[in-house]
PDB file of C-alpha atoms and ligand atoms in Angstrom:
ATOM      1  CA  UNK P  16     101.632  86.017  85.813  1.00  0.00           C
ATOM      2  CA  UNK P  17     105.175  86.993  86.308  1.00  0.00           C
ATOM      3  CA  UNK P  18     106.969  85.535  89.645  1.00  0.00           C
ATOM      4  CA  UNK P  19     107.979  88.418  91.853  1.00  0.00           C
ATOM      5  CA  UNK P  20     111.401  88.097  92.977  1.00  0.00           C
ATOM      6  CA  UNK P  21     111.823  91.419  95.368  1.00  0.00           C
ATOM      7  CA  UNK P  22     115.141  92.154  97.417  1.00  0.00           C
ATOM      8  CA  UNK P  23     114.390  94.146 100.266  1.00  0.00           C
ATOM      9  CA  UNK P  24     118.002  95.671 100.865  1.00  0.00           C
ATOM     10  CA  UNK P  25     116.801  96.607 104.602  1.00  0.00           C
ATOM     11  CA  UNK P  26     119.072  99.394 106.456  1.00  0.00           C
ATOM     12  CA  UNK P  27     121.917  98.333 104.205  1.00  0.00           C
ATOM     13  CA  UNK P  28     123.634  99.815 101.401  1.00  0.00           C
ATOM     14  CA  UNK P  29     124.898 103.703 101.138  1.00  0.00           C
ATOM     15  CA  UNK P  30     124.807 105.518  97.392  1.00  0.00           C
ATOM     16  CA  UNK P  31     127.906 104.365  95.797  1.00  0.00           C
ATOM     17  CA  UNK P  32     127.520 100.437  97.454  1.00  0.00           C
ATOM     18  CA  UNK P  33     123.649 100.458  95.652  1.00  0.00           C
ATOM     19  CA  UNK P  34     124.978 101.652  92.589  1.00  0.00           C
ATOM     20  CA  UNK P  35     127.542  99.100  92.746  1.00  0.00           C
ATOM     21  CA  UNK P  36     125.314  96.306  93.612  1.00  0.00           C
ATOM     22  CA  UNK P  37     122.741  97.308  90.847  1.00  0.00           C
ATOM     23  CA  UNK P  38     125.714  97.557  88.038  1.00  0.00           C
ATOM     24  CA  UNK P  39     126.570  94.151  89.394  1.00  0.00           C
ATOM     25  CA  UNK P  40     123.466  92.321  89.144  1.00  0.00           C
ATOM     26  CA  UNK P  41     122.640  93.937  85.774  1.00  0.00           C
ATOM     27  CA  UNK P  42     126.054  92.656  84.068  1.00  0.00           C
ATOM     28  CA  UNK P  43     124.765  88.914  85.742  1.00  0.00           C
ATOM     29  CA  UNK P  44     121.560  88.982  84.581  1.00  0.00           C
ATOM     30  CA  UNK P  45     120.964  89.070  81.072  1.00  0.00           C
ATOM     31  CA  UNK P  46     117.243  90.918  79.543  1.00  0.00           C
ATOM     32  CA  UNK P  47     116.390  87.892  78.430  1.00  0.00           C
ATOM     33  CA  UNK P  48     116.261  85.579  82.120  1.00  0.00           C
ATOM     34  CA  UNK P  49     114.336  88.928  83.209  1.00  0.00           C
ATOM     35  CA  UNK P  50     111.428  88.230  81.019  1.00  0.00           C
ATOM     36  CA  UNK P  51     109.269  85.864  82.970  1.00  0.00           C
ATOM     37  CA  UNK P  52     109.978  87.405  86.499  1.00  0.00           C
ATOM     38  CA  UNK P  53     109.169  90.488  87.692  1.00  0.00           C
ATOM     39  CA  UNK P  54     112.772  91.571  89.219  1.00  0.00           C
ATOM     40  CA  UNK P  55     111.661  94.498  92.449  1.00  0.00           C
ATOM     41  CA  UNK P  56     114.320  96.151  94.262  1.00  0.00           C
ATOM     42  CA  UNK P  57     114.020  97.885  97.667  1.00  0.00           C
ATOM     43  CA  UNK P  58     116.552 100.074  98.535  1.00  0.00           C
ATOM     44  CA  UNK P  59     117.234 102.162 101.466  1.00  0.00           C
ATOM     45  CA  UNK P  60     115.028 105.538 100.805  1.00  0.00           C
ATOM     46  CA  UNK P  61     118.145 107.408 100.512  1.00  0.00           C
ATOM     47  CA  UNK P  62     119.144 105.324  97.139  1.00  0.00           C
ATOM     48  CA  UNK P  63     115.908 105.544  95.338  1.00  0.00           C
ATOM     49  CA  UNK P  64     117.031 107.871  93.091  1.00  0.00           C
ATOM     50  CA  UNK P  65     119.892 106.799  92.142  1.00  0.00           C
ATOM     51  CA  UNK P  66     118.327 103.341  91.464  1.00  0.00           C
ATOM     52  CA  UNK P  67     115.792 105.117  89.733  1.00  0.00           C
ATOM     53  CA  UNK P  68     117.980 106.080  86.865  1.00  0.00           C
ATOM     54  CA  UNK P  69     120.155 103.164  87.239  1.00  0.00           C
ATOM     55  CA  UNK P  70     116.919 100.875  85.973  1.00  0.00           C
ATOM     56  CA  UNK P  71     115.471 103.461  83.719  1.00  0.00           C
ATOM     57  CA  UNK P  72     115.579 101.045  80.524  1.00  0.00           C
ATOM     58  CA  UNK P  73     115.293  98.018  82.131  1.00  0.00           C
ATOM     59  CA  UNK P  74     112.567  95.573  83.226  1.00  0.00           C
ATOM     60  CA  UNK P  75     113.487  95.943  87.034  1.00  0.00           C
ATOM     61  CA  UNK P  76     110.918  97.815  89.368  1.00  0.00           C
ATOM     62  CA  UNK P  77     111.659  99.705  92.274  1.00  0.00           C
ATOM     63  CA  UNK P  78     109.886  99.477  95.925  1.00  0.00           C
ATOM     64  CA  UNK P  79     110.088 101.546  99.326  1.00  0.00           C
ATOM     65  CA  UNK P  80     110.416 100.330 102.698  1.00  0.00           C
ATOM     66  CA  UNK P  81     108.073 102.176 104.343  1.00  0.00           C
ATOM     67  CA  UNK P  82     105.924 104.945 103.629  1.00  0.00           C
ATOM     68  CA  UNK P  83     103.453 107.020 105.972  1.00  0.00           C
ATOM     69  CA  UNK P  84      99.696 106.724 105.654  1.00  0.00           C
ATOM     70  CA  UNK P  85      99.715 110.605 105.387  1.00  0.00           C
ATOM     71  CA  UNK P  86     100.161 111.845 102.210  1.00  0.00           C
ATOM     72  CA  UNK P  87     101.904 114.789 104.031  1.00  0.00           C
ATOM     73  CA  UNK P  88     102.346 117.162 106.785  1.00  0.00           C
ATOM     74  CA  UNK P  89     103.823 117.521 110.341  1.00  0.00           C
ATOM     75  CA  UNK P  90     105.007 113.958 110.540  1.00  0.00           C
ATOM     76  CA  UNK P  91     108.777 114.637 110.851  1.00  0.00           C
ATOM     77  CA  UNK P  92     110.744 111.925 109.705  1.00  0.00           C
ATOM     78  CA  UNK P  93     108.404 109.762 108.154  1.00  0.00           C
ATOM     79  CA  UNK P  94     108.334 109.716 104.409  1.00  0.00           C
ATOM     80  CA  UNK P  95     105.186 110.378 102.001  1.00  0.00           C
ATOM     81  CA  UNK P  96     103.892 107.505  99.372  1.00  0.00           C
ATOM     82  CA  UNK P  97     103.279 110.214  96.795  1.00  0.00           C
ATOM     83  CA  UNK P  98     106.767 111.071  97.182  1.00  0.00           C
ATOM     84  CA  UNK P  99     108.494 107.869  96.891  1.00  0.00           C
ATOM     85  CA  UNK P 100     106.341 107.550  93.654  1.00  0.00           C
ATOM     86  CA  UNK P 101     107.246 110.328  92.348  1.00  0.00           C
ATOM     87  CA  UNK P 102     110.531 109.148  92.522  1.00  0.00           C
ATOM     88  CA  UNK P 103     109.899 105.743  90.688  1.00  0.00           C
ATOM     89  CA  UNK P 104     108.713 103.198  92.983  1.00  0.00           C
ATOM     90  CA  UNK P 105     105.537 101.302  91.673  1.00  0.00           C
ATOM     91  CA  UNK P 106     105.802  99.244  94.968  1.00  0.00           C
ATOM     92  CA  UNK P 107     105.791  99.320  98.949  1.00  0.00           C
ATOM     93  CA  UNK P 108     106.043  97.115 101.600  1.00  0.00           C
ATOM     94  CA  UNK P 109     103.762  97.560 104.529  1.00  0.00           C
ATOM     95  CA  UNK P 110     103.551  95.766 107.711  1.00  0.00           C
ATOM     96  CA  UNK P 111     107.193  94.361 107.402  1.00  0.00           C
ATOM     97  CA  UNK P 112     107.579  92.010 111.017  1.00  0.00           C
ATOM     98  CA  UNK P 113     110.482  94.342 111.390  1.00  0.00           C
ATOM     99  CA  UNK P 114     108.372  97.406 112.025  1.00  0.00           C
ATOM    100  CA  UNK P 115     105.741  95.178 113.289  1.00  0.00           C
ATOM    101  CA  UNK P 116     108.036  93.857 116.135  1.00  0.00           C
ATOM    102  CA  UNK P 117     110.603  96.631 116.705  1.00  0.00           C
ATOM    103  CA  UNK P 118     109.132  99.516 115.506  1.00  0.00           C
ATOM    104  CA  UNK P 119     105.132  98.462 117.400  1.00  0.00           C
ATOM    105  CA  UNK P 120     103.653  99.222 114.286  1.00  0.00           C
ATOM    106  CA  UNK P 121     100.003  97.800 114.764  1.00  0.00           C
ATOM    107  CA  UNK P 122      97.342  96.424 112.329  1.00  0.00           C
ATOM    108  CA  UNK P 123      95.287  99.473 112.678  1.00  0.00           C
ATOM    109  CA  UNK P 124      98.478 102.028 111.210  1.00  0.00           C
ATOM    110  CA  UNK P 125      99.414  99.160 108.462  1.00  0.00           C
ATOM    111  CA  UNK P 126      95.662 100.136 107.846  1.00  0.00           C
ATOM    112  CA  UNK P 127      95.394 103.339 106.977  1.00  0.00           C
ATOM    113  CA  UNK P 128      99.095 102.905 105.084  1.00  0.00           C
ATOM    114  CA  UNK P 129      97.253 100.420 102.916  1.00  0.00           C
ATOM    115  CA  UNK P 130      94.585 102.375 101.853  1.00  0.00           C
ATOM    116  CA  UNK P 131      97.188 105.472 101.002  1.00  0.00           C
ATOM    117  CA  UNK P 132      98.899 103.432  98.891  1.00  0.00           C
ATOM    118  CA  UNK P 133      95.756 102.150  96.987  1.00  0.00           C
ATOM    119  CA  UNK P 134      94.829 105.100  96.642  1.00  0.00           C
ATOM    120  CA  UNK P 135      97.556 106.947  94.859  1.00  0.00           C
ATOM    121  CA  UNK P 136      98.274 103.745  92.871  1.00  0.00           C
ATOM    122  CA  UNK P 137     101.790 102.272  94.340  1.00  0.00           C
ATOM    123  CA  UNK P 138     101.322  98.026  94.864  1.00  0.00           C
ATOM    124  CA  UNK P 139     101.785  97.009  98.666  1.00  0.00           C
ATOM    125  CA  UNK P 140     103.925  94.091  99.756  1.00  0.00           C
ATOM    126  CA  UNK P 141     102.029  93.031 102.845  1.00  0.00           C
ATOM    127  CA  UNK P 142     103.631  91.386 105.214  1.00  0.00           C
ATOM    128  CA  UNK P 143     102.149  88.635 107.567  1.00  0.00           C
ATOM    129  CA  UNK P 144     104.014  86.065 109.357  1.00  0.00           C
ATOM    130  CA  UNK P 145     103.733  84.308 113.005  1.00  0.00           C
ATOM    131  CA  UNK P 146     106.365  84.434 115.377  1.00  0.00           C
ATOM    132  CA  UNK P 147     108.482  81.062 116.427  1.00  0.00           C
ATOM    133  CA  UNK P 148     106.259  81.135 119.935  1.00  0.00           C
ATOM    134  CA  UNK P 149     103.147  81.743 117.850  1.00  0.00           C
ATOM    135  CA  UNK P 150     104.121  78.722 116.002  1.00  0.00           C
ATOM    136  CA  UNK P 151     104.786  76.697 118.331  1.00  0.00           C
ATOM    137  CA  UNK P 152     101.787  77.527 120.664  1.00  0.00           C
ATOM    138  CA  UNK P 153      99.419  76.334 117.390  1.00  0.00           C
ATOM    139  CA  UNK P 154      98.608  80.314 116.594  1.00  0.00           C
ATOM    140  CA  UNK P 155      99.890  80.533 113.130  1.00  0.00           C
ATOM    141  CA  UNK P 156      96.477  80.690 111.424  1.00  0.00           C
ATOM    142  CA  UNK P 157      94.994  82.912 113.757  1.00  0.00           C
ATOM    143  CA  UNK P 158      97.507  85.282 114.230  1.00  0.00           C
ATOM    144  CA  UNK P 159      97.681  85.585 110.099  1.00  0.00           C
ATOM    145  CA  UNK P 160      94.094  85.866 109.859  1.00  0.00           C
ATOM    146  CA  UNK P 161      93.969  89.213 112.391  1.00  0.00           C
ATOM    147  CA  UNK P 162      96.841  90.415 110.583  1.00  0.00           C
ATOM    148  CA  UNK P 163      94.926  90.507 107.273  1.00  0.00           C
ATOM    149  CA  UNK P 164      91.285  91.146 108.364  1.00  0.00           C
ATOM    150  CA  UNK P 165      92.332  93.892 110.751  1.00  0.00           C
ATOM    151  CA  UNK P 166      94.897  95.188 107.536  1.00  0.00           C
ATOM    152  CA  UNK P 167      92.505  94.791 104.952  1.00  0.00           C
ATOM    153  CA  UNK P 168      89.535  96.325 106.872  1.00  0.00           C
ATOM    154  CA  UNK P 169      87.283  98.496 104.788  1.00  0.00           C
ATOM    155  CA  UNK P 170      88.901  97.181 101.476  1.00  0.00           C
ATOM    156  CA  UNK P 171      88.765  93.044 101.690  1.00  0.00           C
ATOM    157  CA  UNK P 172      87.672  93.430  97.849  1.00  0.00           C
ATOM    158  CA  UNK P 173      90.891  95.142  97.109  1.00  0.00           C
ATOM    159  CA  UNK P 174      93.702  92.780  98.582  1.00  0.00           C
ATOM    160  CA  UNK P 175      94.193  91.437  94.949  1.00  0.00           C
ATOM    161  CA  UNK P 176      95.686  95.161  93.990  1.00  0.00           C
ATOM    162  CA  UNK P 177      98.547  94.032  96.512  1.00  0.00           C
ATOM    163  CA  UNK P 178     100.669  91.461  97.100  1.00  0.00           C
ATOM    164  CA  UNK P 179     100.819  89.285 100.486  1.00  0.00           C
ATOM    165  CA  UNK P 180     103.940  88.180 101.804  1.00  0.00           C
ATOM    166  CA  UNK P 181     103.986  85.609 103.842  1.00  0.00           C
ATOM    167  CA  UNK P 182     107.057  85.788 105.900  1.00  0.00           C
ATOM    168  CA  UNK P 183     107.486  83.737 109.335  1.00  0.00           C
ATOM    169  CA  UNK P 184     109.158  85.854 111.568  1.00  0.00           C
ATOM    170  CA  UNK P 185     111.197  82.789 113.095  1.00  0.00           C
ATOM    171  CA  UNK P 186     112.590  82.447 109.495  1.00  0.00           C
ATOM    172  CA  UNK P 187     113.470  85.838 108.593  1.00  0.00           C
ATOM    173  CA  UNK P 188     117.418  86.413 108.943  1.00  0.00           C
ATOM    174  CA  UNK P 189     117.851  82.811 110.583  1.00  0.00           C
ATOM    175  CA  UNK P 190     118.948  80.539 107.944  1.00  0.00           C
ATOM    176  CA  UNK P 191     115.811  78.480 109.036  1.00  0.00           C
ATOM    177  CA  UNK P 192     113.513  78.970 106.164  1.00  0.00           C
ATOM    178  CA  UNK P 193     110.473  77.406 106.249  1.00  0.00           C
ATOM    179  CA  UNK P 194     110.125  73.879 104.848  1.00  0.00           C
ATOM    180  CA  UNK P 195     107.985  74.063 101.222  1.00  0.00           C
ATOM    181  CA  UNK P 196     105.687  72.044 103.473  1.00  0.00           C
ATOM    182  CA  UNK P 197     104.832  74.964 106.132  1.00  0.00           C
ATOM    183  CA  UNK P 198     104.820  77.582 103.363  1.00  0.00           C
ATOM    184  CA  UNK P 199     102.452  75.813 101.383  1.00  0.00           C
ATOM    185  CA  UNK P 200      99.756  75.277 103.964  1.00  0.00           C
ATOM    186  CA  UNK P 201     100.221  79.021 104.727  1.00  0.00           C
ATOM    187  CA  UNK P 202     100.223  80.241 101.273  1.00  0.00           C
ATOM    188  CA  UNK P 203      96.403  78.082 100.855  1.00  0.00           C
ATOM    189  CA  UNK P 204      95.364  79.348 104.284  1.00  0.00           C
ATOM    190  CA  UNK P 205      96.035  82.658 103.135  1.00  0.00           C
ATOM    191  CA  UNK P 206      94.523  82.206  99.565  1.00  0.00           C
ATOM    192  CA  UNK P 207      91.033  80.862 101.378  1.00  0.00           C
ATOM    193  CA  UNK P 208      91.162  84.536 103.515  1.00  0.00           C
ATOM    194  CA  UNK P 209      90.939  86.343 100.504  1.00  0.00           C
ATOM    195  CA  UNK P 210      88.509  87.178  98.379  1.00  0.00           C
ATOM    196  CA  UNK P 211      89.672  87.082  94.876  1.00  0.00           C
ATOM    197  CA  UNK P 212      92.973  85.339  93.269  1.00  0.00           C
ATOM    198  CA  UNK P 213      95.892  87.235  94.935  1.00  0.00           C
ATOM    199  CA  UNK P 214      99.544  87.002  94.373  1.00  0.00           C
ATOM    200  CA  UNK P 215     101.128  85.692  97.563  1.00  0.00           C
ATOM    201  CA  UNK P 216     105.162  85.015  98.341  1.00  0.00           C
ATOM    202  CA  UNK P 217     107.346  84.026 100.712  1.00  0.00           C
ATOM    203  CA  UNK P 218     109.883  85.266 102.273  1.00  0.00           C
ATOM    204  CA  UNK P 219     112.179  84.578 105.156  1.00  0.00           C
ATOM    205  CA  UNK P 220     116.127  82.726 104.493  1.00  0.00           C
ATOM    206  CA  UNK P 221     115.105  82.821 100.817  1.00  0.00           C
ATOM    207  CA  UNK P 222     119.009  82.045  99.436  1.00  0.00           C
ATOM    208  CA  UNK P 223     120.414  80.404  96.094  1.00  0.00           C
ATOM    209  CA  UNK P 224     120.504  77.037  97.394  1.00  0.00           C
ATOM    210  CA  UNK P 225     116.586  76.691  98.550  1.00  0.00           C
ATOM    211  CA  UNK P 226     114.836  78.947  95.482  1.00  0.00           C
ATOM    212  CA  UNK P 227     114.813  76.715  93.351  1.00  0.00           C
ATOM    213  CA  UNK P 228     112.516  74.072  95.366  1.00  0.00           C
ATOM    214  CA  UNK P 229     110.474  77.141  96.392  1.00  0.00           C
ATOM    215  CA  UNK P 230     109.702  78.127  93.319  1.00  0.00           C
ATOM    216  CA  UNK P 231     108.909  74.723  92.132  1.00  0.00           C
ATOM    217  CA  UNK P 232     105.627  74.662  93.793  1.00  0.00           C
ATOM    218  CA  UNK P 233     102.629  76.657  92.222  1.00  0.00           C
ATOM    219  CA  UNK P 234     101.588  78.046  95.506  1.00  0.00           C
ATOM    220  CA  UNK P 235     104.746  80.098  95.544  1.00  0.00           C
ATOM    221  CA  UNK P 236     104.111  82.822  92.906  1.00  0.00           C
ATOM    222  CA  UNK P 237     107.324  84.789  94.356  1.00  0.00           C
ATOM    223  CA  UNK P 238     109.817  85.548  97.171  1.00  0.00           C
ATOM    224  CA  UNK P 239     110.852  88.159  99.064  1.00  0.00           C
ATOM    225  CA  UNK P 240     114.645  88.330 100.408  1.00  0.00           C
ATOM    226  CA  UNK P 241     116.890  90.005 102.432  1.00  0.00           C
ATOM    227  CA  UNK P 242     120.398  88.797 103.440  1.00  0.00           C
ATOM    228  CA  UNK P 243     120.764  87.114  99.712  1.00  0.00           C
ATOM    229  CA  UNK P 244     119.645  89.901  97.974  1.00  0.00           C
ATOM    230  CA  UNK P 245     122.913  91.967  98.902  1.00  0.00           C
ATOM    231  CA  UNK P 246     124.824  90.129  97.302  1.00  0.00           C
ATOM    232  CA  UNK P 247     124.882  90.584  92.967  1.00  0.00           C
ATOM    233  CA  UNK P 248     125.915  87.027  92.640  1.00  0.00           C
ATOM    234  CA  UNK P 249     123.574  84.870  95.249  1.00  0.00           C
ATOM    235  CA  UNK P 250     120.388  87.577  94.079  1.00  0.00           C
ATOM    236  CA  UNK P 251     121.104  86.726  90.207  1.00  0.00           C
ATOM    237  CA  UNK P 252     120.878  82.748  90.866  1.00  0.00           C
ATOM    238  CA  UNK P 253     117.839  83.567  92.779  1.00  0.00           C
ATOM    239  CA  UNK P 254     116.639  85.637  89.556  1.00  0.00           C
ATOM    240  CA  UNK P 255     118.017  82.863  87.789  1.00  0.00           C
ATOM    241  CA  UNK P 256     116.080  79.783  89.525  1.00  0.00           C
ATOM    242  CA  UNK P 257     115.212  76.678  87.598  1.00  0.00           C
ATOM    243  CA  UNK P 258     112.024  75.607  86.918  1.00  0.00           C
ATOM    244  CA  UNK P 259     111.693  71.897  87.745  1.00  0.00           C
ATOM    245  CA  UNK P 260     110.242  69.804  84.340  1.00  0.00           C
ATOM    246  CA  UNK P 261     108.535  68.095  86.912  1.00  0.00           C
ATOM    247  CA  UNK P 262     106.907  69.944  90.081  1.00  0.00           C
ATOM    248  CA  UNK P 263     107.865  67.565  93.060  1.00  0.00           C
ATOM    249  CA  UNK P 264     105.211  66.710  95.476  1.00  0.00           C
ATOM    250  CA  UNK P 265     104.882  68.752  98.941  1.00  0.00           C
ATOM    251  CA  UNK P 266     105.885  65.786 100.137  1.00  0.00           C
ATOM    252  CA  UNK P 267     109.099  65.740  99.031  1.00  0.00           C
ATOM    253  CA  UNK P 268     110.381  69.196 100.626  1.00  0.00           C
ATOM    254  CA  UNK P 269     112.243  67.757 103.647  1.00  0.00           C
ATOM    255  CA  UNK P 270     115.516  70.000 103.729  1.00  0.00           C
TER     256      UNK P 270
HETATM  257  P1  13P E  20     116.117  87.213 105.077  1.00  0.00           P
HETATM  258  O1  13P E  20     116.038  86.765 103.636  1.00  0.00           O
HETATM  259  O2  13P E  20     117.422  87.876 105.418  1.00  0.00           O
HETATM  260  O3  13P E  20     115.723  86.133 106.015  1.00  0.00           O
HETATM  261  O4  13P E  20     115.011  88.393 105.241  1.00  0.00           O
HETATM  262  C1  13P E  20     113.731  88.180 104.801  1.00  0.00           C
HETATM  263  C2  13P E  20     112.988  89.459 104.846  1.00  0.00           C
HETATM  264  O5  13P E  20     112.714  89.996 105.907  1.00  0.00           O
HETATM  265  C3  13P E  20     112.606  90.083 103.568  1.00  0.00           C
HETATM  266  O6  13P E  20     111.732  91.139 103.758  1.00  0.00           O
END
C-alpha cells in the first residue's frame, strides 16, 4: 500500500496562490519520490479546477473539503459530491474537527455524508480525534469509538473503502503533535474498531521536522496536514520523508 500524504489547504489559498503552490511543489518533487506515496491535495472548492488540470499527468490526487450528503437540491450553499467528482476529486474529507467543533456538524450528518460518498464512488477521509479536555478527562477511546460507530452506522463492513484520520483536536494547528507514542495506541485502538484492514493516518502539527519519525512506525500508513502543507518547500520534505533502515521502537518517540 501506498502512504497517503494529503494537504488539506483549509480556507487558504485563492486561484493564482494554488496554482503557484502546485507549480512549486511539482518542480520539488521529482515523478520518481512520488511513486511509493500517494500525494492528495485539498484545495479550497473554488481551486479544484484549476488543480484539476494542473495534475492532469501526474500521480497527485485531488480531495474536497466538504461535500453535502445530498446529491442535490435546495441546500444553498452547500456543495454536491457528484459535483466535486465530476470535477476530479477521487477523495473527501468528512467529519473534519473543524466542522465538527465550529461548524456543530454531528455524527448523525457525517452519516449520511458517508454513505453519499460511498455511494457515488469518491474515498472519505474520516476524521476522529478527542479534544485536549477529552484527553485529559481519560475519554479518548470512548469519544473515538462514538465517533466511528455512530459514523459508520449501517455500513461497519465498508469503513475499509475509506480512510480514518485520526487527528487530536488539541494537536491540530498547535505545534503540539502528538507523541508517536499517543498516535500509536490510537491508531491500534482504532484498527481493533474496525472490521477489516483499514488505512488509518494521522494528522494534527504534521511538519518536516516530525514526519519522518511518524512515518517510521508501521501503524502510521499516512498523514494528513495543514499549516505545512502551504508551503511547496516544508510539503515536499514531508513528500520526501525518510524511511528509517531500522524502525525505532515506540519507545523511543519522546520529542
Ligand atoms: P495542522 O497540520 O495545521 O495542525 O492541521 C491538521 C489538520 O487539521 C489537517 O486536516
Amino acid at each position: 500500500m501506498k502512504a497517503i500524504i494529503a494537504g488539506n489547504w483549509k480556507m487558504n489559498k485563492d486561484n493564482g496562490q494554488s496554482r503557484e503552490l502546485v507549480l512549486k511543489l511539482m518542480s520539488l518533487v521529482g515523478i520518481d519520490e512520488l511513486k511509493n506515496r500517494q500525494v492528495i491535495l485539498i484545495p479550497p472548492f473554488t481551486s479544484l479546477s484549476i488543480l484539476a488540470e494542473l495534475v492532469m499527468n501526474s500521480p497527485i490526487k485531488l480531495g474536497a473539503q466538504n461535500m453535502h450528503w445530498e446529491r442535490s437540491g435546495a441546500f444553498t450553499g452547500e456543495v454536491s459530491g457528484v459535483f466535486i467528482k465530476q470535477l476530479g476529486c477521487e477523495y473527501v474529507i468528512i467529519g473534519h474537527s473543524e466542522r465538527r467543533h465550529l461548524m456543530g456538524e454531528t455524527n448523525k450528518e457525517i452519516n449520511r455524508k458517508l454513505k453519499t460518498a460511498l455511494d457515488i464512488g469518491l474515498i472519505a477521509i474520516l476524521c476522529v480525534g478527542e479534544t485536549g479536555a477529552e484527553r485529559d478527562a481519560g475519554q479518548t477511546e470512548s469519544v473515538i469509538e462514538k465517533q466511528l460507530t455512530q459514523g459508520l452506522e449501517g455500513f461497519e463492513n465498508e469503513a475499509h473503502k475509506m480512510i480514518i484520520a485520526y487527528e487530536p483536536v488539541w494537536a491540530i494547528g498547535t505545534g503540539k503533535t502528538a507523541t508517536l507514542e499517543q498516535a500509536v495506541e490510537v491508531h491500534k485502538f482504532i484498527r481493533g474498531l474496525l472490521k477489516k484492514p483499514s488505512t488509518i493516518i494521522y494528522g494534527g502539527s504534521v511538519k518536516s521536522d516530525n514526519i519522518d519519525q511518524l512515518m517510521a512506525h508501521e501503524e502510521i500508513q499516512g498523514v494528513l496536514v495543514g499549516g505545512a502543507s502551504l508551503d511547496p518547500e516544508s510539503f515536499a520534505r514531508i513528500i520526501q520523508y525518510q524511511k528509517f533502515l531500522d524502525k525505532p521502537k515506540i519507545s523511543d518517540s519522546s520529542d
